[in-house]
PDB file of C-alpha atoms in Angstrom:
ATOM      1  CA  MET X  13     102.974 218.701  39.352  1.00 62.00           C
ATOM      2  CA  LYS X  14     101.529 221.887  37.803  1.00 69.00           C
ATOM      3  CA  GLU X  15     102.127 220.641  34.243  1.00 74.00           C
ATOM      4  CA  GLU X  16     100.490 217.357  35.195  1.00 73.00           C
ATOM      5  CA  ILE X  17      97.308 219.144  36.303  1.00 69.00           C
ATOM      6  CA  LEU X  18      97.197 221.353  33.216  1.00 72.00           C
ATOM      7  CA  SER X  19      97.651 218.376  30.890  1.00 77.00           C
ATOM      8  CA  SER X  20      94.918 216.347  32.600  1.00 81.00           C
ATOM      9  CA  PRO X  21      91.964 215.534  30.325  1.00 83.00           C
ATOM     10  CA  TYR X  22      89.623 216.668  33.133  1.00 85.00           C
ATOM     11  CA  PHE X  23      91.124 220.161  33.441  1.00 86.00           C
ATOM     12  CA  PRO X  24      88.842 221.745  30.761  1.00 87.00           C
ATOM     13  CA  ILE X  25      85.807 220.176  32.441  1.00 90.00           C
ATOM     14  CA  ALA X  26      86.847 221.628  35.798  1.00 90.00           C
ATOM     15  CA  ILE X  27      87.329 225.060  34.214  1.00 93.00           C
ATOM     16  CA  GLN X  28      83.911 224.870  32.556  1.00 95.00           C
ATOM     17  CA  PHE X  29      82.309 223.832  35.856  1.00 96.00           C
ATOM     18  CA  LEU X  30      83.966 226.731  37.690  1.00 96.00           C
ATOM     19  CA  VAL X  31      82.883 229.241  35.022  1.00 97.00           C
ATOM     20  CA  ALA X  32      79.300 227.933  35.120  1.00 97.00           C
ATOM     21  CA  ALA X  33      79.169 227.999  38.936  1.00 97.00           C
ATOM     22  CA  GLY X  34      80.649 231.511  38.924  1.00 97.00           C
ATOM     23  CA  PHE X  35      78.108 232.731  36.370  1.00 98.00           C
ATOM     24  CA  VAL X  36      75.205 231.331  38.392  1.00 97.00           C
ATOM     25  CA  SER X  37      76.567 232.800  41.629  1.00 97.00           C
ATOM     26  CA  VAL X  38      77.169 236.247  40.125  1.00 97.00           C
ATOM     27  CA  SER X  39      73.735 236.264  38.450  1.00 97.00           C
ATOM     28  CA  LEU X  40      71.915 235.332  41.658  1.00 96.00           C
ATOM     29  CA  LEU X  41      73.891 237.823  43.732  1.00 96.00           C
ATOM     30  CA  ALA X  42      73.339 240.639  41.206  1.00 96.00           C
ATOM     31  CA  SER X  43      69.593 239.991  41.012  1.00 93.00           C
ATOM     32  CA  TYR X  44      69.390 239.987  44.809  1.00 91.00           C
ATOM     33  CA  ILE X  45      71.342 243.243  45.147  1.00 93.00           C
ATOM     34  CA  LEU X  46      69.827 245.103  42.186  1.00 92.00           C
ATOM     35  CA  GLY X  47      66.295 243.677  42.372  1.00 85.00           C
ATOM     36  CA  PRO X  48      63.306 245.467  43.897  1.00 80.00           C
ATOM     37  CA  LYS X  49      62.792 245.084  47.634  1.00 81.00           C
ATOM     38  CA  ILE X  50      59.258 246.458  48.023  1.00 82.00           C
ATOM     39  CA  SER X  51      56.507 243.846  48.221  1.00 80.00           C
ATOM     40  CA  THR X  52      52.920 244.903  47.653  1.00 83.00           C
ATOM     41  CA  LYS X  53      49.657 242.977  47.574  1.00 80.00           C
ATOM     42  CA  HIS X  54      49.443 243.462  43.820  1.00 76.00           C
ATOM     43  CA  LYS X  55      52.940 242.038  43.281  1.00 75.00           C
ATOM     44  CA  THR X  56      52.290 238.899  45.360  1.00 75.00           C
ATOM     45  CA  GLU X  57      49.046 237.955  43.598  1.00 74.00           C
ATOM     46  CA  THR X  58      49.130 234.978  41.280  1.00 70.00           C
ATOM     47  CA  PHE X  59      49.256 235.917  37.616  1.00 69.00           C
ATOM     48  CA  GLU X  60      48.722 233.800  34.525  1.00 68.00           C
ATOM     49  CA  SER X  61      48.813 235.397  31.082  1.00 70.00           C
ATOM     50  CA  GLY X  62      47.024 238.530  32.208  1.00 69.00           C
ATOM     51  CA  ILE X  63      43.995 236.609  33.511  1.00 71.00           C
ATOM     52  CA  ASP X  64      43.036 236.861  37.163  1.00 69.00           C
ATOM     53  CA  SER X  65      42.898 233.556  39.025  1.00 69.00           C
ATOM     54  CA  VAL X  66      39.425 232.193  39.673  1.00 72.00           C
ATOM     55  CA  GLY X  67      38.676 229.208  41.862  1.00 72.00           C
ATOM     56  CA  ASN X  68      40.931 226.513  43.197  1.00 75.00           C
ATOM     57  CA  ALA X  69      43.989 225.452  41.190  1.00 70.00           C
ATOM     58  CA  ARG X  70      43.731 221.884  42.471  1.00 78.00           C
ATOM     59  CA  MET X  71      41.179 220.508  40.025  1.00 78.00           C
ATOM     60  CA  GLN X  72      40.878 216.759  39.703  1.00 80.00           C
ATOM     61  CA  PHE X  73      41.650 215.241  36.317  1.00 76.00           C
ATOM     62  CA  SER X  74      40.606 211.862  35.053  1.00 77.00           C
ATOM     63  CA  ILE X  75      43.278 209.189  35.285  1.00 79.00           C
ATOM     64  CA  LYS X  76      42.710 208.627  31.545  1.00 80.00           C
ATOM     65  CA  TYR X  77      44.416 211.950  30.852  1.00 81.00           C
ATOM     66  CA  PHE X  78      47.593 210.879  32.638  1.00 83.00           C
ATOM     67  CA  LEU X  79      47.461 207.390  31.134  1.00 83.00           C
ATOM     68  CA  VAL X  80      47.227 208.739  27.588  1.00 83.00           C
ATOM     69  CA  ALA X  81      49.985 211.270  28.288  1.00 85.00           C
ATOM     70  CA  THR X  82      52.273 208.538  29.647  1.00 86.00           C
ATOM     71  CA  LEU X  83      51.524 206.252  26.713  1.00 86.00           C
ATOM     72  CA  PHE X  84      52.195 209.096  24.297  1.00 87.00           C
ATOM     73  CA  VAL X  85      55.613 209.756  25.828  1.00 87.00           C
ATOM     74  CA  LEU X  86      56.421 206.042  25.889  1.00 84.00           C
ATOM     75  CA  PHE X  87      55.539 205.434  22.252  1.00 83.00           C
ATOM     76  CA  ASP X  88      57.015 208.745  21.151  1.00 86.00           C
ATOM     77  CA  VAL X  89      60.390 207.770  22.609  1.00 85.00           C
ATOM     78  CA  GLU X  90      60.175 204.392  20.886  1.00 82.00           C
ATOM     79  CA  VAL X  91      59.427 206.033  17.544  1.00 83.00           C
ATOM     80  CA  ILE X  92      62.516 208.221  17.983  1.00 87.00           C
ATOM     81  CA  PHE X  93      64.619 205.053  17.643  1.00 82.00           C
ATOM     82  CA  PHE X  94      63.169 204.412  14.173  1.00 82.00           C
ATOM     83  CA  TYR X  95      64.684 207.560  12.663  1.00 84.00           C
ATOM     84  CA  PRO X  96      68.413 206.808  13.094  1.00 83.00           C
ATOM     85  CA  TRP X  97      67.824 203.251  11.925  1.00 80.00           C
ATOM     86  CA  ALA X  98      66.054 204.474   8.782  1.00 81.00           C
ATOM     87  CA  VAL X  99      68.812 207.003   8.062  1.00 84.00           C
ATOM     88  CA  ASN X 100      71.518 204.341   8.392  1.00 81.00           C
ATOM     89  CA  PHE X 101      69.544 201.570   6.709  1.00 78.00           C
ATOM     90  CA  LYS X 102      71.998 201.283   3.807  1.00 78.00           C
ATOM     91  CA  GLU X 103      74.856 200.624   6.223  1.00 77.00           C
ATOM     92  CA  PHE X 104      72.828 197.956   7.988  1.00 72.00           C
ATOM     93  CA  ALA X 105      71.944 196.367   4.648  1.00 73.00           C
ATOM     94  CA  LYS X 106      75.649 196.115   3.719  1.00 74.00           C
ATOM     95  CA  GLU X 107      76.455 194.277   6.946  1.00 72.00           C
ATOM     96  CA  GLY X 108      73.792 191.660   6.345  1.00 75.00           C
ATOM     97  CA  ILE X 109      70.311 190.931   7.543  1.00 80.00           C
ATOM     98  CA  ASP X 110      71.101 191.231  11.281  1.00 79.00           C
ATOM     99  CA  GLY X 111      70.224 194.935  11.551  1.00 76.00           C
ATOM    100  CA  PHE X 112      66.977 194.380   9.679  1.00 80.00           C
ATOM    101  CA  LEU X 113      65.996 191.435  11.904  1.00 84.00           C
ATOM    102  CA  GLU X 114      66.795 193.396  15.041  1.00 82.00           C
ATOM    103  CA  MET X 115      64.566 196.246  13.890  1.00 83.00           C
ATOM    104  CA  LEU X 116      61.811 193.778  12.999  1.00 87.00           C
ATOM    105  CA  LEU X 117      62.056 192.428  16.543  1.00 90.00           C
ATOM    106  CA  PHE X 118      61.861 195.967  17.943  1.00 87.00           C
ATOM    107  CA  MET X 119      58.890 196.821  15.695  1.00 88.00           C
ATOM    108  CA  GLY X 120      57.187 193.582  16.719  1.00 92.00           C
ATOM    109  CA  ALA X 121      57.523 194.470  20.406  1.00 89.00           C
ATOM    110  CA  PHE X 122      56.294 197.978  19.602  1.00 86.00           C
ATOM    111  CA  ILE X 123      53.208 196.693  17.751  1.00 89.00           C
ATOM    112  CA  ILE X 124      52.442 194.082  20.433  1.00 92.00           C
ATOM    113  CA  GLY X 125      52.515 196.828  23.077  1.00 87.00           C
ATOM    114  CA  PHE X 126      50.297 199.069  20.965  1.00 86.00           C
ATOM    115  CA  VAL X 127      47.753 196.276  20.354  1.00 90.00           C
ATOM    116  CA  TYR X 128      47.809 195.485  24.074  1.00 90.00           C
ATOM    117  CA  ILE X 129      46.891 199.022  25.119  1.00 87.00           C
ATOM    118  CA  ILE X 130      44.141 199.149  22.489  1.00 87.00           C
ATOM    119  CA  LYS X 131      42.695 195.813  23.712  1.00 91.00           C
ATOM    120  CA  LYS X 132      42.812 197.066  27.313  1.00 86.00           C
ATOM    121  CA  GLY X 133      40.862 200.167  26.258  1.00 84.00           C
ATOM    122  CA  ALA X 134      43.501 202.600  27.483  1.00 81.00           C
ATOM    123  CA  LEU X 135      42.746 205.031  24.637  1.00 78.00           C
ATOM    124  CA  GLU X 136      38.947 205.075  25.062  1.00 80.00           C
ATOM    125  CA  TRP X 137      37.536 208.233  26.632  1.00 74.00           C
ATOM    126  CA  ASP X 138      34.120 206.976  27.875  1.00 68.00           C
TER     127      ASP X 138
END
């Protein structure tokens, strides 16, 4: 039974999980034991890059900011798929035109989505 456990393909994963959990536990325990215990008003104040906080942190932003940020992430992730295809283009060309047509379909969907958001005015900052 012992040899069966040691030869299991999941045994190294279990060991790695135990080492990681042990490291986290020891780190948290050590920081709790060795860390400072005195709390002062100066230590509990909010701090950002050496600048004292002024005003309320809950400012309202325009929805355009979040829309543009979401669209950026969406199109950025789509563009990431172009790179591996371009690197392996010679292999796709050897196999025939299928890889090229699939990428044309993907680029077409990408361009249609981009034209759609431009027509909707999602990138205009009025």
